[in-house]
Coordinates of C-alpha atoms in Angstrom, one line a residue:
M277 CA 82.9 163.2 35.2
K278 CA 82.9 162.6 38.7
E279 CA 86.1 163.8 40.4
E280 CA 88.3 160.9 41.7
R281 CA 88.5 160.5 45.4
P282 CA 92.0 161.4 46.8
A283 CA 92.6 157.8 48.2
L284 CA 91.9 156.3 44.9
L285 CA 94.0 159.0 43.2
L286 CA 96.9 158.2 45.5
Y287 CA 96.6 154.5 44.8
N288 CA 96.5 155.0 41.1
K289 CA 99.7 157.1 41.3
V290 CA 101.5 154.4 43.2
S291 CA 100.3 151.7 40.8
M292 CA 101.5 153.9 37.9
F293 CA 104.9 154.3 39.6
L294 CA 105.3 150.5 40.1
N295 CA 104.3 149.8 36.5
T296 CA 107.1 152.2 35.3
L297 CA 109.8 150.2 37.2
T298 CA 111.9 148.0 35.2
P299 CA 113.4 144.6 36.3
K300 CA 116.8 146.1 36.4
F301 CA 115.5 148.3 39.2
Y302 CA 114.5 145.4 41.2
V303 CA 117.9 143.7 40.6
A304 CA 119.6 146.8 41.9
L305 CA 117.4 147.3 44.8
T306 CA 117.7 143.7 46.1
G307 CA 121.4 143.6 45.4
T308 CA 122.0 146.9 47.2
S309 CA 120.0 145.9 50.2
S310 CA 121.7 142.5 50.5
L311 CA 125.1 144.3 50.4
I312 CA 124.1 146.7 53.2
S313 CA 122.7 143.9 55.4
G314 CA 125.8 142.0 54.9
L315 CA 128.0 144.9 56.0
I316 CA 125.8 145.4 59.0
L317 CA 126.3 141.6 59.9
I318 CA 130.0 141.8 59.5
F319 CA 130.2 144.9 61.8
E320 CA 128.0 143.3 64.3
W321 CA 129.8 140.2 64.5
W322 CA 133.2 142.0 64.8
Y323 CA 131.8 144.1 67.6
F324 CA 130.6 141.1 69.4
R325 CA 133.9 139.3 69.1
K326 CA 135.6 142.2 70.5
Y327 CA 133.2 143.5 73.1
G328 CA 130.8 140.6 73.9
T329 CA 127.7 142.4 73.0
S330 CA 125.7 143.8 70.0
F331 CA 126.4 147.3 68.9
I332 CA 122.8 148.1 68.2
E333 CA 121.8 146.5 71.5
Q334 CA 124.4 148.5 73.2
V335 CA 123.3 151.8 71.6
S336 CA 119.7 150.9 72.5
V337 CA 120.7 150.2 76.1
S338 CA 123.0 153.1 76.6
H339 CA 121.0 155.9 74.8
L340 CA 117.5 154.8 74.5
R341 CA 116.9 153.2 77.8
P342 CA 117.6 156.2 79.9
L343 CA 115.2 158.3 77.7
L344 CA 112.6 155.7 78.4
G345 CA 113.2 155.8 82.2
G346 CA 115.4 152.6 82.3
V347 CA 118.1 152.0 85.0
D348 CA 121.7 151.5 84.0
N349 CA 123.7 149.2 86.3
N350 CA 126.9 149.3 84.4
S351 CA 128.5 151.5 87.0
S352 CA 128.2 149.1 89.7
N353 CA 129.3 146.2 87.4
N354 CA 132.2 148.4 86.4
S355 CA 133.3 149.0 90.1
N356 CA 133.0 145.3 90.8
S357 CA 135.1 144.6 87.6
S358 CA 137.8 146.9 88.8
N359 CA 137.9 145.2 92.2
G360 CA 138.1 141.8 90.5
D361 CA 141.0 143.1 88.3
S362 CA 142.9 144.3 91.3
D363 CA 142.3 140.9 93.0
S364 CA 143.4 139.1 90.0
N365 CA 146.7 141.0 89.9
R366 CA 147.4 139.8 93.3
Q367 CA 146.9 136.2 92.4
S368 CA 149.6 134.6 90.2
V369 CA 148.8 130.9 89.5
S370 CA 149.5 128.4 86.9
E371 CA 146.7 128.2 84.3
C372 CA 146.5 124.5 84.0
K373 CA 148.3 123.1 87.1
V374 CA 147.0 119.6 87.9
W375 CA 146.4 118.8 91.6
R376 CA 146.1 115.6 93.5
N377 CA 142.4 115.1 94.4
P378 CA 142.2 115.4 98.3
L379 CA 139.1 113.0 98.2
N380 CA 140.4 110.4 95.7
L381 CA 139.1 106.9 96.1
F382 CA 140.9 103.6 96.8
R383 CA 141.8 101.8 93.6
G384 CA 141.3 98.3 94.8
A385 CA 138.3 98.8 96.9
E386 CA 136.4 101.2 94.8
Y387 CA 137.8 102.0 91.3
N388 CA 138.4 98.3 90.6
R389 CA 135.0 97.4 91.9
Y390 CA 133.4 99.8 89.5
T391 CA 135.3 98.2 86.6
W392 CA 134.2 94.6 87.7
V393 CA 130.4 95.9 87.8
T394 CA 130.4 98.0 84.6
G395 CA 133.5 96.8 82.6
R396 CA 134.4 100.4 82.2
E397 CA 137.8 101.9 83.2
P398 CA 137.2 105.0 85.6
L399 CA 140.7 106.1 85.3
T400 CA 142.6 107.3 82.4
Y401 CA 146.2 106.4 81.7
Y402 CA 147.2 110.0 82.0
D403 CA 145.7 110.3 85.4
M404 CA 147.3 107.0 86.6
N405 CA 150.7 108.1 85.2
L406 CA 150.4 111.3 87.3
S407 CA 149.7 109.3 90.4
A408 CA 152.8 107.2 89.6
Q409 CA 154.9 110.4 89.5
D410 CA 153.4 111.5 92.8
H411 CA 154.3 108.2 94.4
Q412 CA 157.9 108.3 93.1
T413 CA 158.2 112.0 94.4
F414 CA 156.7 111.4 97.8
F415 CA 157.5 107.7 98.7
T416 CA 161.2 107.4 97.2
C417 CA 164.6 109.1 98.0
D418 CA 168.1 108.8 96.7
S419 CA 169.2 106.6 99.7
D420 CA 166.6 103.8 98.8
H421 CA 169.3 101.6 97.2
L422 CA 170.9 101.2 100.6
R423 CA 167.8 99.3 101.9
P424 CA 166.8 96.2 99.9
A425 CA 162.9 96.6 100.7
D426 CA 162.9 100.2 99.6
A427 CA 165.0 99.4 96.6
I428 CA 162.4 96.9 95.4
M429 CA 159.5 99.6 96.1
Q430 CA 161.4 102.2 94.2
K431 CA 161.2 100.0 91.1
A432 CA 157.5 98.9 92.0
W433 CA 156.3 102.5 91.8
R434 CA 157.4 102.7 88.3
E435 CA 155.8 99.6 87.2
R436 CA 152.7 100.0 84.9
N437 CA 151.2 96.5 85.4
P438 CA 149.1 96.5 88.6
Q439 CA 150.0 92.9 89.3
A440 CA 153.7 93.4 89.0
R441 CA 153.5 96.3 91.5
I442 CA 151.5 94.0 94.0
S443 CA 154.0 91.2 93.6
A444 CA 156.9 93.6 94.2
A445 CA 155.1 95.0 97.3
H446 CA 154.8 91.3 98.7
E447 CA 158.4 90.7 97.7
A448 CA 159.5 93.8 99.8
L449 CA 157.5 92.7 102.8
E450 CA 159.3 89.3 102.9
I451 CA 162.5 91.2 103.4
N452 CA 161.4 93.9 105.9
E453 CA 158.3 95.6 107.2
C454 CA 158.1 98.2 104.6
A455 CA 155.5 101.1 105.1
T456 CA 155.4 101.8 101.4
A457 CA 154.7 98.3 100.5
Y458 CA 151.7 98.2 102.8
I459 CA 150.5 101.4 101.3
L460 CA 150.6 99.9 97.8
L461 CA 148.7 96.8 99.0
A462 CA 146.1 98.8 100.9
E463 CA 145.5 101.0 97.7
E464 CA 145.5 98.3 95.0
E465 CA 145.1 94.8 96.3
A466 CA 142.6 95.3 99.3
T467 CA 139.0 94.8 97.9
T468 CA 137.1 96.5 100.8
I469 CA 137.6 99.6 102.9
A470 CA 138.1 97.4 105.9
E471 CA 141.0 95.4 104.4
A472 CA 142.5 98.7 103.2
E473 CA 142.2 100.0 106.8
K474 CA 143.9 97.0 108.4
L475 CA 146.8 97.3 105.9
F476 CA 147.1 101.0 106.6
K477 CA 147.5 100.3 110.3
Q478 CA 150.3 98.0 109.5
A479 CA 151.9 100.7 107.5
L480 CA 151.4 103.2 110.2
K481 CA 153.3 101.1 112.6
A482 CA 156.3 100.6 110.2
G483 CA 156.1 104.2 108.9
D484 CA 156.1 105.6 112.5
G485 CA 159.2 103.8 113.5
C486 CA 161.1 104.9 110.3
Y487 CA 160.0 108.4 110.8
R488 CA 161.3 108.5 114.5
R489 CA 164.6 107.1 113.4
S490 CA 165.1 109.5 110.5
Q491 CA 163.9 112.4 112.6
Q492 CA 167.0 111.9 115.0
L493 CA 169.4 111.8 111.9
Q494 CA 167.9 114.4 109.8
H495 CA 170.5 117.1 110.5
H496 CA 173.6 114.8 109.8
G497 CA 173.6 115.5 106.1
S498 CA 171.5 116.0 103.0
Q499 CA 171.1 112.4 102.5
Y500 CA 169.5 112.0 105.9
E501 CA 167.5 115.1 105.5
A502 CA 166.0 113.8 102.2
Q503 CA 165.2 110.4 103.9
H504 CA 163.4 112.2 106.7
R505 CA 161.3 114.2 104.2
R506 CA 160.4 111.1 102.6
D507 CA 159.4 109.4 105.9
T508 CA 157.4 112.4 106.7
N509 CA 155.3 112.2 103.5
V510 CA 154.8 108.5 104.1
L511 CA 153.5 109.2 107.6
V512 CA 151.2 112.0 106.7
Y513 CA 149.8 109.9 103.7
I514 CA 149.2 106.9 106.0
K515 CA 147.4 108.9 108.6
R516 CA 145.3 110.8 106.2
R517 CA 144.2 107.5 104.4
L518 CA 143.3 106.0 107.8
A519 CA 141.1 109.1 108.4
M520 CA 139.5 108.6 105.1
C521 CA 138.8 105.0 105.8
A522 CA 137.1 105.8 109.1
R523 CA 135.0 108.4 107.1
R524 CA 134.1 105.7 104.7
L525 CA 133.2 103.2 107.4
G526 CA 130.8 105.6 109.1
R527 CA 133.1 106.7 112.0
T528 CA 133.0 110.2 111.1
R529 CA 133.9 111.8 114.6
E530 CA 136.9 109.6 114.8
A531 CA 137.9 110.8 111.2
V532 CA 137.5 114.4 112.2
K533 CA 139.7 113.9 115.3
M534 CA 142.4 112.2 113.2
M535 CA 142.4 115.0 110.6
R536 CA 142.6 117.8 113.2
D537 CA 145.4 116.0 115.0
L538 CA 147.2 115.5 111.6
M539 CA 146.9 119.3 110.8
K540 CA 148.2 120.2 114.1
E541 CA 151.2 117.9 114.0
F542 CA 152.1 118.9 110.4
P543 CA 150.8 122.5 109.8
L544 CA 153.2 123.2 107.1
L545 CA 152.2 120.4 104.8
S546 CA 149.3 122.4 103.2
M547 CA 150.0 120.9 99.9
F548 CA 148.0 117.7 100.9
N549 CA 144.8 120.1 101.3
I550 CA 143.8 118.0 104.3
H551 CA 141.3 120.8 105.3
E552 CA 139.2 119.8 102.4
N553 CA 138.7 116.3 103.9
L554 CA 138.0 117.9 107.2
L555 CA 135.2 120.2 105.7
E556 CA 133.5 117.3 104.1
A557 CA 133.6 115.3 107.3
L558 CA 132.3 118.3 109.4
L559 CA 129.4 118.8 107.0
E560 CA 128.5 115.1 107.3
L561 CA 128.2 115.8 111.1
Q562 CA 126.3 119.0 110.4
A563 CA 128.8 120.9 112.6
Y564 CA 128.3 124.1 110.6
A565 CA 129.9 126.4 113.2
D566 CA 133.1 124.2 112.9
V567 CA 132.9 124.5 109.1
Q568 CA 132.7 128.2 109.3
A569 CA 135.8 128.2 111.6
V570 CA 137.8 126.2 109.1
L571 CA 136.6 128.4 106.2
A572 CA 137.7 131.6 108.1
K573 CA 141.1 130.1 108.1
Y574 CA 141.5 128.7 104.7
D575 CA 139.2 131.0 102.6
D576 CA 141.9 133.8 102.4
I577 CA 142.9 135.8 99.4
S578 CA 146.5 134.6 99.8
L579 CA 145.7 131.0 99.6
P580 CA 144.7 129.1 96.3
K581 CA 141.0 128.7 96.1
S582 CA 139.1 125.5 95.3
A583 CA 135.5 124.4 94.6
T584 CA 135.2 123.0 98.0
I585 CA 136.1 126.2 99.7
C586 CA 133.9 128.5 97.5
Y587 CA 130.8 126.2 97.3
T588 CA 131.0 125.4 101.1
A589 CA 131.0 129.1 101.8
A590 CA 127.9 129.5 99.4
L591 CA 126.3 126.5 101.1
L592 CA 126.7 128.1 104.7
K593 CA 125.2 131.5 103.5
A594 CA 122.4 129.8 101.6
R595 CA 121.5 127.8 104.7
A596 CA 120.6 130.9 106.6
V597 CA 117.7 131.8 103.9
S598 CA 117.2 128.9 101.7
D599 CA 114.3 127.4 103.7
K600 CA 112.1 130.4 103.3
F601 CA 113.3 131.6 99.9
S602 CA 110.8 132.1 97.2
P603 CA 111.7 133.6 93.8
E604 CA 108.2 135.1 93.3
A605 CA 108.3 136.8 96.7
A606 CA 111.9 137.9 96.1
S607 CA 110.9 139.5 92.7
R608 CA 108.0 141.5 94.5
R609 CA 109.8 142.8 97.6
G610 CA 113.5 142.5 96.5
L611 CA 116.4 140.6 98.3
S612 CA 117.0 141.1 101.8
T613 CA 120.6 141.5 103.1
A614 CA 121.0 137.8 104.0
E615 CA 119.6 136.7 100.6
M616 CA 121.9 139.1 98.8
N617 CA 124.8 137.7 100.6
A618 CA 124.0 134.2 99.8
V619 CA 123.3 135.1 96.0
E620 CA 126.6 136.8 95.9
A621 CA 128.3 133.8 97.4
I622 CA 126.7 131.6 94.8
H623 CA 127.8 133.9 92.0
R624 CA 131.4 133.8 93.5
A625 CA 131.4 130.1 93.6
V626 CA 129.9 129.6 90.1
E627 CA 132.4 132.0 88.7
F628 CA 135.3 130.0 90.2
N629 CA 133.9 126.7 88.8
P630 CA 131.0 127.1 86.5
H631 CA 130.6 123.3 86.0
V632 CA 129.5 122.4 89.5
P633 CA 125.7 123.4 89.5
K634 CA 124.8 120.9 86.9
Y635 CA 126.1 118.1 88.9
L636 CA 124.5 119.6 92.1
L637 CA 121.2 120.0 90.3
E638 CA 121.4 116.6 88.7
M639 CA 121.2 118.1 85.2
K640 CA 124.3 116.1 84.3
S641 CA 125.2 112.6 85.7
L642 CA 128.1 111.9 87.9
I643 CA 131.0 109.6 87.4
L644 CA 133.7 108.4 89.8
P645 CA 136.2 111.3 90.4
P646 CA 139.5 111.0 89.0
E647 CA 142.8 110.8 91.2
H648 CA 143.8 114.3 90.0
I649 CA 141.7 117.4 89.3
L650 CA 142.1 120.6 87.5
K651 CA 140.9 123.5 89.5
R652 CA 138.0 125.4 88.0
G653 CA 137.6 122.4 85.5
D654 CA 135.1 119.7 85.0
S655 CA 137.2 117.3 86.9
E656 CA 137.2 119.4 90.0
A657 CA 133.4 119.8 89.6
I658 CA 132.9 115.9 89.5
A659 CA 135.2 115.5 92.6
Y660 CA 133.4 118.1 94.6
A661 CA 129.8 117.1 93.6
F662 CA 130.6 113.4 94.1
F663 CA 131.0 114.0 97.9
H664 CA 129.1 117.2 98.6
L665 CA 125.8 116.6 96.8
A666 CA 124.3 115.0 99.8
H667 CA 125.3 118.0 102.1
W668 CA 123.5 120.3 99.7
K669 CA 120.4 118.1 99.6
R670 CA 120.4 118.1 103.5
V671 CA 119.9 121.8 103.7
E672 CA 116.4 122.6 102.9
G673 CA 116.0 124.9 99.9
A674 CA 119.7 125.3 99.1
L675 CA 119.4 123.6 95.7
N676 CA 116.3 125.6 94.8
L677 CA 118.3 128.9 95.6
L678 CA 121.1 127.6 93.6
H679 CA 118.7 126.7 90.8
C680 CA 117.2 130.2 90.7
T681 CA 120.5 132.2 90.8
W682 CA 123.5 130.4 89.4
E683 CA 123.0 131.3 85.8
G684 CA 122.9 134.9 86.6
T685 CA 126.7 134.8 87.2
F686 CA 127.5 134.8 83.5
R687 CA 125.7 138.0 83.0
M688 CA 127.9 139.7 85.5
I689 CA 131.3 138.6 84.3
P690 CA 132.7 141.2 81.8
Y691 CA 133.4 140.2 78.4
P692 CA 136.0 139.1 77.0
L693 CA 136.1 136.3 79.5
E694 CA 139.7 136.7 79.9
K695 CA 139.1 139.8 82.1
G696 CA 137.7 137.9 84.8
H697 CA 135.4 139.4 87.7
L698 CA 136.1 138.1 91.2
F699 CA 139.0 135.9 90.3
Y700 CA 141.8 135.5 87.9
P701 CA 140.8 135.0 84.4
Y702 CA 139.1 131.6 83.5
P703 CA 141.9 129.3 81.9
I704 CA 141.1 128.5 78.2
C705 CA 143.0 125.2 78.4
T706 CA 140.9 123.5 81.0
E707 CA 138.8 121.5 78.4
T708 CA 141.9 120.0 76.9
A709 CA 143.4 119.0 80.3
D710 CA 140.0 117.5 81.5
R711 CA 139.8 115.4 78.4
E712 CA 143.0 113.8 79.4
L713 CA 141.9 113.3 83.2
L714 CA 138.4 112.1 82.6
P715 CA 137.4 108.8 80.9
S716 CA 136.2 108.8 77.2
F717 CA 132.7 107.8 78.1
H718 CA 132.0 111.0 80.0
E719 CA 131.0 114.0 78.1
V720 CA 133.3 116.9 79.3
S721 CA 131.8 120.0 80.4
V722 CA 133.0 123.3 78.8
Y723 CA 132.8 126.7 80.0
P724 CA 129.4 128.3 79.2
K725 CA 129.6 130.2 75.9
K726 CA 127.7 133.6 75.6
E727 CA 124.8 133.3 73.3
L728 CA 124.6 135.3 70.2
P729 CA 122.6 138.6 70.7
F730 CA 119.3 138.9 69.0
F731 CA 120.4 141.6 66.6
I732 CA 123.2 139.4 65.3
L733 CA 120.8 136.6 64.5
F734 CA 118.4 139.2 63.0
T735 CA 120.9 140.7 60.6
A736 CA 122.1 137.4 59.6
G737 CA 118.6 136.3 58.7
L738 CA 118.0 139.7 56.9
C739 CA 121.3 139.3 54.9
S740 CA 120.4 135.7 53.9
F741 CA 116.9 136.7 52.9
T742 CA 118.0 139.6 50.8
A743 CA 120.8 137.8 49.2
M744 CA 118.3 135.1 48.2
L745 CA 116.0 137.8 46.9
A746 CA 118.8 139.4 44.9
L747 CA 119.7 136.0 43.2
L748 CA 116.2 135.1 42.3
T749 CA 115.7 138.7 40.9
H750 CA 118.8 138.4 38.8
Q751 CA 117.7 135.1 37.5
F752 CA 114.1 135.7 37.0
P753 CA 113.6 139.7 36.8
E754 CA 110.2 139.7 35.2
L755 CA 108.7 137.1 37.4
M756 CA 110.2 138.7 40.5
G757 CA 108.8 142.1 39.3
V758 CA 105.4 140.7 39.1
F759 CA 105.7 139.4 42.7
A760 CA 107.1 142.6 43.9
K761 CA 104.1 144.5 42.4
A762 CA 101.7 142.1 43.9
F763 CA 103.3 142.4 47.3
L764 CA 103.4 146.2 47.3
S765 CA 99.7 146.2 46.1
T766 CA 98.9 143.9 49.1
L767 CA 100.9 146.0 51.4
F768 CA 99.0 149.2 50.4
A769 CA 95.5 147.5 50.4
P770 CA 95.1 148.1 54.2
L771 CA 96.2 151.6 53.9
N772 CA 93.8 152.3 51.0
F773 CA 91.0 150.7 53.0
V774 CA 91.7 153.0 56.1
M775 CA 91.9 156.1 53.9
E776 CA 88.6 155.3 52.3
K777 CA 87.0 154.8 55.7
V778 CA 88.5 158.2 56.9
E779 CA 87.2 159.8 53.8
S780 CA 83.7 158.6 54.3
I781 CA 83.8 160.0 57.9
L782 CA 85.5 163.4 57.4
P783 CA 84.0 166.2 55.4
S784 CA 85.1 166.4 51.8
S785 CA 86.4 170.0 52.3
L786 CA 88.4 169.0 55.2
W787 CA 89.9 166.0 53.4
H788 CA 90.8 168.1 50.4
Q789 CA 92.6 170.6 52.8
L790 CA 94.6 167.6 54.3
T791 CA 95.6 166.2 50.9
R792 CA 96.9 169.7 49.9
I793 CA 99.0 169.8 53.0

């Protein structure tokens, strides 16, 4: 009898071993593998929830990549993270404080016009209620009951019905030249910006007179001091809105002058954020040197940041390199110093408010901005992009640079997101507040979530597959045994083919020596 070939002998031994296996073995095997893969999945998920990365991926990056000649950039990221943590410790801000939108539109001339055309309400009740509270805070005082016109306006600001407010303003004007009555009519009754500007000029005349009279009496008691504070707020509001009217009507240089004069006359009223109106008007004039001068004054660590500050700074740095920027060339030669500064500025802006790029890149449609915004939220992103998209388009290549670099921000921010990087931690309550500020027909943008690592998805699939095999093997052990034998036979078939080829090439004596080994 001819001696069997070693490859065939090995194949016969494997087949004999498989034939001796019972269905219980396959049930135990699939059940055990399902249990092990499930435990791996649970551990991977727990590790990801705690540290933001896959354990297997972390091990491969930390230990295998250096052996293969990879570069670990964690040290630089950790140093930046420590700097960000120290910066965040210096900044104590309220997580979800709602701010008055510095660039809010006019209700009668703009918001109501939108409603007439589309039939949709651009302002939510919550937003308008906040505005009513602002009006009562800035435009009223305890001594209003002593002046009939102001007493009527004090009630008018509390009215929910717009027509009732407008009727009360007209009633107050019949008694006296009331500055706040003109303000209400300019905001809500005027149907064009030109009409609003005319009413604001009348309000300025009346408000300036009240301001000068109260200025002379402000030190005669707390009542006069409160009245002077109210008259100051009214005057600043009127002048600011007049400057915004000039900007809307195309008289941008005049608007810039009015804003500069207002900031010089009332330097302590930074709560109105007039510098954001000034930045937008200067960008319209393409006066980039003046924009940089304003940023140098207000982009300070001790002052609260905004999307306007951060993205305008990024735009100026991008302007220096964007016209010649090419991602292909940059990947070949690396980033220059100016390009690196621009990319870092974009990363800084995106970390502050991650919702803005989708509006600037027109990946998401814009709506009318609300009257109040939540810093770092979707409402602030809408308010910024609504007025500044044109300025980004005007700078050649700026949007291309933003498109190529903005998503890299999220790979730099340490996880959990509560740690922050360059700023204080991103508030987790922004989505809830934005849903109150933005109309129901708008899909609120949420903070970009980290994607699940590959190994978590892989272990989840492996666990599901092995669990299904275990269930099928338990229900149909004999049939699954046949499938398992057929699968293993098919798996070993290529190996058997290769061994036969090797045996035909190598001498029989050498092959016998190898099989003995």
